[in-house]
PDB file of C-alpha atoms in Angstrom:
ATOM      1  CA  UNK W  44      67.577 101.485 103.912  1.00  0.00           C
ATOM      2  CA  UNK W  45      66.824 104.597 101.492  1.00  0.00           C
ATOM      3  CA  UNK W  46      68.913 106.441  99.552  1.00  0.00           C
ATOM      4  CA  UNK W  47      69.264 110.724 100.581  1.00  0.00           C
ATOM      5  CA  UNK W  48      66.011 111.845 101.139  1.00  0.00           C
ATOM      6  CA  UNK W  49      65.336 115.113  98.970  1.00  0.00           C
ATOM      7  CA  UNK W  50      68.007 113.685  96.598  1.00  0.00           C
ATOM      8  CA  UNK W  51      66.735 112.250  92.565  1.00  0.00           C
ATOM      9  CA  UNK W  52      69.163 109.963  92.172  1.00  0.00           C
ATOM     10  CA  UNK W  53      67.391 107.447  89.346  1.00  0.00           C
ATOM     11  CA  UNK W  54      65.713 108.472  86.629  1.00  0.00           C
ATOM     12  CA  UNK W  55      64.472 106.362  83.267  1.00  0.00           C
ATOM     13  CA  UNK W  56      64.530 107.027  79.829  1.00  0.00           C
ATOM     14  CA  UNK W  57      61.403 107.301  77.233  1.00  0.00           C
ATOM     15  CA  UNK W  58      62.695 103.674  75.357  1.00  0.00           C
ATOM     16  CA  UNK W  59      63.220 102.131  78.686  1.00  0.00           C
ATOM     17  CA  UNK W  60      60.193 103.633  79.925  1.00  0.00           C
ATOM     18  CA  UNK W  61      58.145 101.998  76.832  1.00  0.00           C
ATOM     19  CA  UNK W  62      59.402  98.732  77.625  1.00  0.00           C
ATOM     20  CA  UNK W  63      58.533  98.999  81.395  1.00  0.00           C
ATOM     21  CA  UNK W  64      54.773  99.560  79.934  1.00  0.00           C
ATOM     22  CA  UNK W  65      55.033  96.638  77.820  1.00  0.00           C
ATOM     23  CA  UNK W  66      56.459  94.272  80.330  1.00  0.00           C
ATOM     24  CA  UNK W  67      53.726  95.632  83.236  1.00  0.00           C
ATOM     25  CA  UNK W  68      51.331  94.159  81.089  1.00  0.00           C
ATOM     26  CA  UNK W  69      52.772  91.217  80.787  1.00  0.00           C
ATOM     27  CA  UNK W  70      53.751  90.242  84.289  1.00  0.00           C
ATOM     28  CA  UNK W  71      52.194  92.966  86.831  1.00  0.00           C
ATOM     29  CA  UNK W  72      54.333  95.728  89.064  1.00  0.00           C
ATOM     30  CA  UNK W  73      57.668  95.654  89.343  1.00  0.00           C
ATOM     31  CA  UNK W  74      60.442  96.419  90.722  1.00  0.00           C
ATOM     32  CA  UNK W  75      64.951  96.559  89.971  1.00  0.00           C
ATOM     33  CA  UNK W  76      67.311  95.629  91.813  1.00  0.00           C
ATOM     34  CA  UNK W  77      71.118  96.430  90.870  1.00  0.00           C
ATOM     35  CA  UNK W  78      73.537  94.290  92.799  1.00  0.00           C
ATOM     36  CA  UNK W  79      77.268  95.200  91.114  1.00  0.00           C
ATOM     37  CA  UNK W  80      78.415  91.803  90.739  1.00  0.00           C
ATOM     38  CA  UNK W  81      80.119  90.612  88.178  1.00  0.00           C
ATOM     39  CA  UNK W  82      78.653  89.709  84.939  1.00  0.00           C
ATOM     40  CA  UNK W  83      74.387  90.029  84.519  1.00  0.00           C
ATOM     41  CA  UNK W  84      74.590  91.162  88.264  1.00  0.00           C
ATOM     42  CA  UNK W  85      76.053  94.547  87.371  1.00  0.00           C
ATOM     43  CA  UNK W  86      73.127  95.230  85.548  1.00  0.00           C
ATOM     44  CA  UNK W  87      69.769  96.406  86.215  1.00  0.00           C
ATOM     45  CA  UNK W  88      67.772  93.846  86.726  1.00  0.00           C
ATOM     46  CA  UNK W  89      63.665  94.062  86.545  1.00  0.00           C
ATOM     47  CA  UNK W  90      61.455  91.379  88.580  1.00  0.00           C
ATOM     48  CA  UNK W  91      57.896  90.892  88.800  1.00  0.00           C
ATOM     49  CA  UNK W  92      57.516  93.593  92.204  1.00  0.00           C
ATOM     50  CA  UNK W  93      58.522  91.531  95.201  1.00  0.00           C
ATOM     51  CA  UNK W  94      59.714  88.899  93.579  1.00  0.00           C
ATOM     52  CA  UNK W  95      63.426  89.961  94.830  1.00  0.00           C
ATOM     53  CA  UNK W  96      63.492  90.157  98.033  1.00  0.00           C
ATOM     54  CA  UNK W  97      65.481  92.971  99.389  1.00  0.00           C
ATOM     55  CA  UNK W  98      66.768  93.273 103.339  1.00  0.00           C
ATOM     56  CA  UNK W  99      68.775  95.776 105.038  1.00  0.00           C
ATOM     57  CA  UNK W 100      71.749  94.884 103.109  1.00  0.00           C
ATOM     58  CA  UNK W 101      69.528  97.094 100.110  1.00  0.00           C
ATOM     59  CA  UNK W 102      69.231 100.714  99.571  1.00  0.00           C
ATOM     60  CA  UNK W 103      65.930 102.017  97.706  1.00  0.00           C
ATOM     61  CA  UNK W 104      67.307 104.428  95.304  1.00  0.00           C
ATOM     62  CA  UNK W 105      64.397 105.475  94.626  1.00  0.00           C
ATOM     63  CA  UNK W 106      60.890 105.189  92.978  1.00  0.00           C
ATOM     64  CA  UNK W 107      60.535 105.320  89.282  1.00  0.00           C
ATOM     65  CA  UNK W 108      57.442 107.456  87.817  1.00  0.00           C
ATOM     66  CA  UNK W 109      56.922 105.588  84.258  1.00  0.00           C
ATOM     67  CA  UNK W 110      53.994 106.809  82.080  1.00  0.00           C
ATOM     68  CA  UNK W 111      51.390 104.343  81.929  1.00  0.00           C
ATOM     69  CA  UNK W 112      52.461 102.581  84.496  1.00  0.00           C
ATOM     70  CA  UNK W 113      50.022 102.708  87.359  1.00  0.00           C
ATOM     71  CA  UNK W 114      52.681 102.382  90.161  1.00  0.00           C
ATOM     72  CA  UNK W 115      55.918 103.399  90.860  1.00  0.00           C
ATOM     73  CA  UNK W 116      58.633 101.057  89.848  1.00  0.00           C
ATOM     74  CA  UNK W 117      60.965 100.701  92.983  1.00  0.00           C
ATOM     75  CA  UNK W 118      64.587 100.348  92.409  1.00  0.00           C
ATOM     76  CA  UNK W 119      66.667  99.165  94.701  1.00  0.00           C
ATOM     77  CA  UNK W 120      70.624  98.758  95.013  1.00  0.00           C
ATOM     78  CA  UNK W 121      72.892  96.661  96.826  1.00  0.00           C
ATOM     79  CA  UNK W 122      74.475  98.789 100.314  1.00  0.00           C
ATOM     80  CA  UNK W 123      77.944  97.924  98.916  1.00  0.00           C
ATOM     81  CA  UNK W 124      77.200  99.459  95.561  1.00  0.00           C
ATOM     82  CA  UNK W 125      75.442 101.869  96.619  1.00  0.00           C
ATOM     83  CA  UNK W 126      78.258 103.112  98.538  1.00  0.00           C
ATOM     84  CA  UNK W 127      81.018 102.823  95.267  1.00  0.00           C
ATOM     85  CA  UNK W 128      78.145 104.903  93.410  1.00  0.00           C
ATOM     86  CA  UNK W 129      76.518 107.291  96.130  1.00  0.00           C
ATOM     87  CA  UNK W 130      77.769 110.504  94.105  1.00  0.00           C
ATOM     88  CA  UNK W 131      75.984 109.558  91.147  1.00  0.00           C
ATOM     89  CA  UNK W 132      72.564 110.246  89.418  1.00  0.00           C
ATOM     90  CA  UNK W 133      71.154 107.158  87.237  1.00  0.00           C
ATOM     91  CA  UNK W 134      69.551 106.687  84.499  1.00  0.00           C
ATOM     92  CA  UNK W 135      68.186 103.638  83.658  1.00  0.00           C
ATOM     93  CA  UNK W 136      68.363 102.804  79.567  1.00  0.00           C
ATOM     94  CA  UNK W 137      67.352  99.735  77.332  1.00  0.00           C
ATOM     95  CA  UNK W 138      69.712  98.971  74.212  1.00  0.00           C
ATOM     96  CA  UNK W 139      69.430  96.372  71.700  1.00  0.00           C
ATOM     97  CA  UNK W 140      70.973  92.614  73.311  1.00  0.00           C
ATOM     98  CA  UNK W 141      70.122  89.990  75.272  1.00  0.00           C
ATOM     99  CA  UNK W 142      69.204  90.654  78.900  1.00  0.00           C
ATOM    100  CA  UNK W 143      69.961  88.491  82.024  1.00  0.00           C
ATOM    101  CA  UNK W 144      68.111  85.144  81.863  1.00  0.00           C
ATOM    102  CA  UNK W 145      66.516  86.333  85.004  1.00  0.00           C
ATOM    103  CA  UNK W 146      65.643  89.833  84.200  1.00  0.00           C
ATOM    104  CA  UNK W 147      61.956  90.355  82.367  1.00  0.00           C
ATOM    105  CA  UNK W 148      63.215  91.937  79.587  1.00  0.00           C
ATOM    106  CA  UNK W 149      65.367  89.227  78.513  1.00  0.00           C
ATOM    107  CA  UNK W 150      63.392  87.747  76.047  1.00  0.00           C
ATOM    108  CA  UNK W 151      62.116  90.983  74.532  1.00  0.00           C
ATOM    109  CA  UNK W 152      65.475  91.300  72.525  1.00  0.00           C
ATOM    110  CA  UNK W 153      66.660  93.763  74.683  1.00  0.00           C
ATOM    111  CA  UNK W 154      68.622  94.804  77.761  1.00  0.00           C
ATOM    112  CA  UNK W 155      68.587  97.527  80.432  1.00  0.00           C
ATOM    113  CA  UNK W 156      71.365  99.337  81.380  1.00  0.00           C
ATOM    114  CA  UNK W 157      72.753 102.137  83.696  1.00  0.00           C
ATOM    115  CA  UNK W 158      73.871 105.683  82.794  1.00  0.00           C
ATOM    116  CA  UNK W 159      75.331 107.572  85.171  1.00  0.00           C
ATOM    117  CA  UNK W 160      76.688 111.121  86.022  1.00  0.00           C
ATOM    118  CA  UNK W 161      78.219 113.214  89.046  1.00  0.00           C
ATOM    119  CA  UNK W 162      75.737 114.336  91.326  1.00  0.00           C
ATOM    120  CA  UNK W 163      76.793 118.209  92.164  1.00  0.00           C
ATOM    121  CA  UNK W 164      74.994 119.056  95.366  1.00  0.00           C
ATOM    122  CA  UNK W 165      76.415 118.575  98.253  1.00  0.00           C
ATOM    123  CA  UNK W 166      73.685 116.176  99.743  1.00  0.00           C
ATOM    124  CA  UNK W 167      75.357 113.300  97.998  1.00  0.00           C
ATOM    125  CA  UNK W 168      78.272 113.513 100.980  1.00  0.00           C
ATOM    126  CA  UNK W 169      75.548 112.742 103.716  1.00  0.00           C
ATOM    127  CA  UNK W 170      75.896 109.331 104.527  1.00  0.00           C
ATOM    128  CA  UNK W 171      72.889 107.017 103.780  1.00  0.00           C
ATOM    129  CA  UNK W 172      69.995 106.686 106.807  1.00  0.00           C
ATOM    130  CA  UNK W 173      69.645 103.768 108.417  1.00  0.00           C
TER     131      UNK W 173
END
């Protein structure tokens, strides 16, 4: 399932955007996926791409542009989340700390993380396509 059409709803920051390069090197495309459990799983968490694999019970978000990165890092978002968070833009950060022992970045000494903020036009009320 995607996300709005028309709608940016994920973004990523320079830092986060330096570690994407790094970790592209390393290990090839890639991809997030953001599930909202509890613990690690309510953070973003960055896979070699396909590695996760995602089914209808996922919404793409959307497709990160990172500079220096030759293709677009998909991020997906579990349907249930997505629905708690469907009026929001993200941003997706890295901060000092230990990452999920199953996210890349985990052994890079850091951690990626959401910010978020209210989405103000009114396509955010459209419910998601199917």
């Amino acid at each position: 399932m995607d996300a709005d059409a028309g709608v940016e709803r994920i973004a990523v920051t320079a830092e986060a955007g330096a570690v994407l390069r790094a970790l592209r090197e390393q290990h090839g495309p890639l991809m997030f996926h953001q599930s909202g459990g509890c613990c690690d799983g309510s953070a973003p968490m960055c896979y070699p791409a396909g590695e996760f694999r995602t089914g209808g019970s996922d919404v793409l978000l959307g497709r990160l542009a990172v500079t220096g990165v030759p293709e677009p890092v998909d991020f997906w978002m579990s349907a249930d989340q997505f629905a708690r968070w469907r009026h929001t833009h993200l941003t997706v950060d890295v901060v000092p700390g230990r990452g999920s022992g199953f996210s890349l970045e985990a052994p890079e000494g850091v951690r990626f993380l959401i910010r978020s903020r209210l989405l103000t036009e009114e396509p955010a009320n459209r419910p998601a396509d199917d």
